[in-house]
Amino acid sequence: MIKPLKKAVLPVAGLGTRFLPATKAMPKEMLPVVDKPLIQYAIDEAREAGIEEFCLVTGRGKDSLIDYFDIAYELEATLRERGKKSALEALQPSSVQAGSLVAVRQQEPLGLGHAIWCARSFIGNDPFAILLPDDIVKSGRSCVAQLVDAYNQTGGNVVAVTEVPREHTNRYGILDVGADDGKLVEVKGLVEKPNPEDAPSNLSIIGRYVLTADVMEHLAKLERGAGNEVQLTDAMAKMIGHVPFHGLRYEGTRFDCGDKAGFLEAQIAFSIDRPDLGDAVKAFLKKYVDVV
Ligand code: G1P
């Protein structure tokens, strides 16, 4: 029987060094794309997949992420007093049901695999999604919902994948591909950040995963991999052959907001089709393009 998927882990302990000084005193996951922080995109995406329980894996200096999901009594009272209805509505997505969001701390930056292992008590024996908030996906149906749809058919592990230029394979987890129906790909092998000449394909994992709890047993060994970090990819690779394991070519566009160019592109992509901003954005883009 395929267990229903209700939990998500969001690793948010990273230092955000690529965005200094902006991230000196605020978590990078609080950086907004248009008017919503990155963390909110991830939560919205998970909710669309029917996920109701969240675990943030945080680190020192990241407590404002937890405050963000709390009730802001004074702010709400002031807005209500002043009749600011739309501002109050804008706060709605950041409210969570009592007890449905927990946080654990990753005390040392030992890698993504270690961050996920820190959530083991929250996971217990349940399957779960992982969302890396650096990646946001613009799509019709949410990317995680697409993964859960596939998981409900196949069970086991399902990771979101996309083709990348071969010279970029050393930035991602890369698949060795088995049977491929154009959408769902059987995972035969996984390598973390291989050099282009060693990469088994150019099909890369983006920051969206659905995994069974068994991954925790492999992570518990805390074996170091690429970059001397505990790699999630290595733990997943050990599950190949033991659980069904697929890559899903999701429908949508991923923006790597951990990268400055990707972050800026996301601002354009998410604002250009908004009724309140689209015309203004198109007009100023034309202005700058004409200058180039
Ligand atoms: C992590 C994973 C990598 C994956 C990537 C997706 O890398 O280790 O396998 O492809 O996220 O964004 P990171 O971006 O943390 O270096």
Coordinates of C-alpha atoms and ligand atoms in Angstrom, one line a residue:
M1 CA 0.0 0.0 0.0
I2 CA 1.3 3.5 -0.9
K3 CA 1.2 5.7 2.2
P4 CA -0.4 9.1 1.8
L5 CA 2.1 12.0 1.8
K6 CA 1.4 14.6 4.4
K7 CA 4.8 16.0 5.5
A8 CA 7.5 18.3 4.1
V9 CA 11.0 19.2 5.3
L10 CA 12.4 22.6 4.3
P11 CA 16.1 23.0 4.9
V12 CA 16.8 26.6 5.7
A13 CA 20.0 26.6 7.6
G14 CA 22.3 27.9 4.8
L15 CA 24.3 31.1 5.4
G16 CA 23.2 32.8 2.2
T17 CA 26.8 34.0 1.5
R18 CA 26.0 34.6 -2.2
F19 CA 23.6 37.4 -1.2
L20 CA 25.8 39.2 1.3
P21 CA 25.4 41.9 2.5
A22 CA 21.6 41.5 2.0
T23 CA 21.6 38.4 4.1
K24 CA 23.9 39.7 6.9
A25 CA 20.9 40.2 9.2
M26 CA 18.1 38.3 7.5
P27 CA 17.7 34.8 6.3
K28 CA 18.0 34.4 2.5
E29 CA 14.7 32.5 2.5
M30 CA 13.0 35.8 3.5
L31 CA 14.2 37.6 0.4
P32 CA 11.1 38.4 -1.6
V33 CA 10.3 37.6 -5.2
V34 CA 8.0 40.4 -6.0
D35 CA 6.1 40.6 -2.7
K36 CA 6.4 37.1 -1.3
P37 CA 9.4 35.6 0.6
L38 CA 11.0 32.5 -1.0
I39 CA 9.9 30.4 2.0
Q40 CA 6.2 31.3 1.2
Y41 CA 6.6 30.0 -2.3
A42 CA 7.7 26.6 -1.0
I43 CA 4.9 26.4 1.6
D44 CA 2.3 27.4 -1.0
E45 CA 3.6 24.7 -3.4
A46 CA 3.5 22.0 -0.7
R47 CA 0.0 23.0 0.4
E48 CA -1.2 22.5 -3.1
A49 CA 0.0 19.0 -2.9
G50 CA -2.1 18.4 0.2
I51 CA 0.9 18.6 2.6
E52 CA -0.2 19.8 6.1
E53 CA 2.8 19.3 8.3
F54 CA 6.1 21.2 7.9
C55 CA 9.5 21.0 9.5
L56 CA 12.0 23.8 9.0
V57 CA 15.6 22.8 9.5
T58 CA 17.0 26.1 10.6
G59 CA 20.3 27.4 12.0
R60 CA 21.5 30.3 14.2
G61 CA 20.3 33.7 13.1
K62 CA 17.3 32.3 11.3
D63 CA 14.6 32.7 13.9
S64 CA 12.7 35.3 11.9
L65 CA 11.6 32.4 9.6
I66 CA 9.7 31.0 12.6
D67 CA 8.3 34.4 13.6
Y68 CA 7.1 34.8 10.0
F69 CA 4.6 31.9 10.5
D70 CA 3.4 33.2 13.9
I71 CA 0.4 35.5 14.3
A72 CA 1.4 39.2 14.2
Y73 CA -1.3 40.4 16.7
E74 CA -0.3 44.1 16.8
L75 CA 0.1 44.4 13.1
E76 CA -3.2 42.7 12.4
A77 CA -5.0 44.8 15.0
T78 CA -3.6 48.0 13.5
L79 CA -4.6 46.9 10.0
R80 CA -8.1 46.0 11.2
E81 CA -8.5 49.3 13.0
R82 CA -7.5 51.1 9.8
G83 CA -9.8 49.1 7.6
K84 CA -6.8 47.8 5.5
K85 CA -8.6 44.7 4.2
S86 CA -6.3 43.8 1.3
A87 CA -3.2 44.1 3.6
L88 CA -4.8 41.7 6.0
E89 CA -5.6 39.3 3.2
A90 CA -2.0 39.4 2.1
L91 CA -1.0 38.0 5.6
Q92 CA -3.3 35.0 5.2
P93 CA -0.9 32.5 3.5
S94 CA 1.7 33.0 6.3
S95 CA -0.7 31.7 8.9
V96 CA -0.4 28.0 9.7
Q97 CA -2.6 25.7 11.8
A98 CA -1.4 25.5 15.4
G99 CA 1.2 22.8 15.8
S100 CA 1.6 22.1 12.1
L101 CA 4.9 23.8 11.7
V102 CA 7.9 22.7 13.7
A103 CA 11.6 23.7 13.6
V104 CA 14.7 21.8 14.4
R105 CA 18.2 23.2 14.3
Q106 CA 21.1 22.0 12.3
Q107 CA 23.9 23.0 14.6
E108 CA 26.7 22.5 12.1
P109 CA 26.7 23.0 8.3
L110 CA 27.6 19.4 7.4
G111 CA 25.6 19.3 4.2
L112 CA 22.1 18.8 2.8
G113 CA 22.0 15.2 3.8
H114 CA 22.8 16.1 7.4
A115 CA 20.1 18.8 7.4
I116 CA 17.5 16.2 6.3
W117 CA 18.7 13.7 8.9
C118 CA 18.1 16.4 11.6
A119 CA 14.3 16.1 10.8
R120 CA 14.3 12.3 11.5
S121 CA 12.0 12.5 14.6
F122 CA 9.5 14.6 12.6
I123 CA 9.5 12.1 9.8
G124 CA 9.3 8.8 11.8
N125 CA 8.2 6.2 9.3
D126 CA 6.3 8.5 6.9
P127 CA 7.1 9.4 3.3
F128 CA 7.9 13.1 2.9
A129 CA 8.6 15.8 0.5
I130 CA 11.7 18.0 0.5
L131 CA 11.6 21.6 -0.8
L132 CA 14.7 23.6 -1.1
P133 CA 13.4 27.2 -1.0
D134 CA 16.2 28.5 -3.2
D135 CA 14.4 26.9 -6.1
I136 CA 11.1 28.3 -7.1
V137 CA 9.0 26.8 -9.8
K138 CA 6.4 28.6 -11.9
S139 CA 3.9 26.1 -13.1
G140 CA 0.2 25.4 -13.5
R141 CA -0.1 22.5 -11.0
S142 CA 2.6 22.9 -8.3
C143 CA 5.8 21.0 -8.9
V144 CA 5.5 19.0 -5.6
A145 CA 1.8 18.2 -6.4
Q146 CA 3.1 16.8 -9.7
L147 CA 5.6 14.7 -7.8
V148 CA 2.9 13.5 -5.4
D149 CA 0.7 12.5 -8.3
A150 CA 3.5 10.4 -9.7
Y151 CA 4.3 9.0 -6.2
N152 CA 0.7 7.9 -5.8
Q153 CA 1.1 5.8 -8.9
T154 CA 4.6 4.4 -8.4
G155 CA 5.4 4.7 -4.6
G156 CA 9.0 4.9 -3.5
N157 CA 11.1 7.9 -4.4
V158 CA 10.3 10.5 -7.0
V159 CA 12.6 13.5 -7.7
A160 CA 11.9 16.5 -10.0
V161 CA 14.4 16.6 -12.9
T162 CA 15.3 18.8 -15.7
E163 CA 17.9 18.9 -18.5
V164 CA 20.8 21.3 -17.9
P165 CA 23.6 22.3 -20.2
R166 CA 26.4 19.7 -19.9
E167 CA 28.9 22.3 -18.6
H168 CA 26.6 22.8 -15.5
T169 CA 26.4 19.1 -14.3
N170 CA 28.9 20.0 -11.5
R171 CA 26.2 22.2 -9.9
Y172 CA 23.6 19.4 -9.4
G173 CA 22.7 15.8 -8.6
I174 CA 22.7 14.0 -11.9
L175 CA 20.8 10.9 -13.0
D176 CA 22.0 7.8 -14.6
V177 CA 18.8 7.1 -16.7
G178 CA 17.1 3.7 -17.2
A179 CA 13.7 3.3 -18.9
D180 CA 12.3 6.7 -20.0
D181 CA 8.8 7.4 -21.2
G182 CA 9.6 11.1 -21.8
K183 CA 8.0 12.2 -18.5
L184 CA 8.9 9.6 -15.9
V185 CA 12.4 8.3 -15.9
E186 CA 13.7 5.2 -14.1
V187 CA 16.7 6.2 -11.9
K188 CA 19.5 3.7 -12.4
G189 CA 22.2 5.7 -10.7
L190 CA 22.8 9.1 -9.0
V191 CA 26.0 11.2 -8.8
E192 CA 26.4 14.5 -6.9
K193 CA 27.9 17.3 -8.9
P194 CA 30.0 15.3 -11.4
N195 CA 32.3 17.0 -13.8
P196 CA 30.8 17.2 -17.3
E197 CA 33.1 14.5 -18.7
D198 CA 32.0 12.1 -15.9
A199 CA 28.3 12.9 -15.8
P200 CA 26.1 9.9 -16.8
S201 CA 23.5 12.3 -18.4
N202 CA 22.6 16.0 -18.3
L203 CA 19.4 15.3 -16.3
S204 CA 19.6 17.1 -13.0
I205 CA 17.7 17.0 -9.8
I206 CA 16.0 20.3 -8.8
G207 CA 15.2 21.1 -5.2
R208 CA 12.0 19.0 -5.0
Y209 CA 11.9 15.4 -3.7
V210 CA 9.4 12.8 -2.5
L211 CA 11.2 10.2 -0.4
T212 CA 10.4 7.3 1.8
A213 CA 11.6 7.3 5.4
D214 CA 14.2 4.6 4.6
V215 CA 16.6 7.4 3.4
M216 CA 17.2 8.3 7.1
E217 CA 18.9 4.9 7.7
H218 CA 21.5 5.8 5.1
L219 CA 21.8 9.4 6.2
A220 CA 22.4 8.2 9.8
K221 CA 25.8 6.9 8.8
L222 CA 26.8 10.5 8.1
E223 CA 29.2 9.5 5.4
R224 CA 30.9 12.4 3.7
G225 CA 30.7 12.8 -0.1
A226 CA 31.3 15.6 -2.6
G227 CA 32.7 18.8 -1.0
N228 CA 33.3 16.7 2.2
E229 CA 29.6 17.1 3.0
V230 CA 26.9 14.6 3.9
Q231 CA 25.1 14.4 0.6
L232 CA 21.4 13.6 0.2
T233 CA 22.2 12.3 -3.3
D234 CA 24.6 9.7 -1.9
A235 CA 22.0 8.4 0.6
M236 CA 19.3 8.3 -2.2
A237 CA 21.7 6.4 -4.5
K238 CA 21.9 3.6 -1.9
M239 CA 18.1 3.1 -2.2
I240 CA 18.2 2.3 -5.9
G241 CA 17.1 -1.3 -6.4
H242 CA 15.4 -1.4 -3.0
V243 CA 12.5 1.0 -3.6
P244 CA 10.9 2.2 -6.9
F245 CA 12.9 5.3 -7.9
H246 CA 11.9 7.7 -10.6
G247 CA 12.7 11.2 -11.9
L248 CA 9.8 13.3 -13.1
R249 CA 10.2 15.8 -15.9
Y250 CA 7.8 18.3 -14.2
E251 CA 5.8 20.8 -16.2
G252 CA 7.0 24.3 -15.3
T253 CA 10.0 26.6 -15.1
R254 CA 12.5 26.5 -12.3
F255 CA 14.3 29.6 -11.1
D256 CA 17.5 29.1 -9.1
C257 CA 17.1 31.9 -6.7
G258 CA 20.3 30.9 -4.9
D259 CA 22.0 32.6 -7.9
K260 CA 21.8 36.3 -8.5
A261 CA 20.8 36.1 -12.2
G262 CA 18.2 33.4 -11.4
F263 CA 16.8 35.5 -8.6
L264 CA 16.5 38.5 -10.9
E265 CA 14.9 36.5 -13.7
A266 CA 12.3 35.2 -11.2
Q267 CA 11.4 38.8 -10.3
I268 CA 10.6 39.5 -13.9
A269 CA 8.8 36.1 -14.6
F270 CA 6.6 36.4 -11.5
S271 CA 5.7 40.1 -12.0
I272 CA 5.2 40.3 -15.8
D273 CA 1.9 38.4 -15.8
R274 CA 0.5 40.1 -12.7
P275 CA -2.5 42.4 -13.5
D276 CA -1.2 45.0 -11.1
L277 CA 2.4 45.1 -12.3
G278 CA 2.6 43.5 -15.8
D279 CA 2.2 46.7 -17.9
A280 CA 4.7 48.6 -15.8
V281 CA 7.3 45.8 -15.9
K282 CA 6.9 45.4 -19.7
A283 CA 7.3 49.2 -20.2
F284 CA 10.5 49.5 -18.1
L285 CA 12.0 46.3 -19.6
K286 CA 11.6 47.8 -23.1
K287 CA 13.3 51.0 -21.9
Y288 CA 16.4 49.0 -20.6
V289 CA 16.5 46.7 -23.6
D290 CA 16.5 49.7 -25.9
V291 CA 19.5 51.1 -24.1
V292 CA 21.5 47.9 -24.5
Ligands
G1P1 C1 21.5 20.5 -3.8 C2 21.7 19.0 -4.1 C3 21.8 18.7 -5.6 C4 20.6 19.3 -6.3 C5 20.4 20.8 -5.9 C6 19.1 21.4 -6.5 O1 22.7 21.1 -4.1 O2 22.8 18.5 -3.4 O3 21.8 17.3 -5.8 O4 20.7 19.1 -7.7 O5 20.4 21.0 -4.5 O6 19.0 22.8 -6.3 P1 23.0 22.6 -3.6 O7 22.2 23.6 -4.5 O8 22.6 22.7 -2.2 O9 24.5 22.8 -3.8

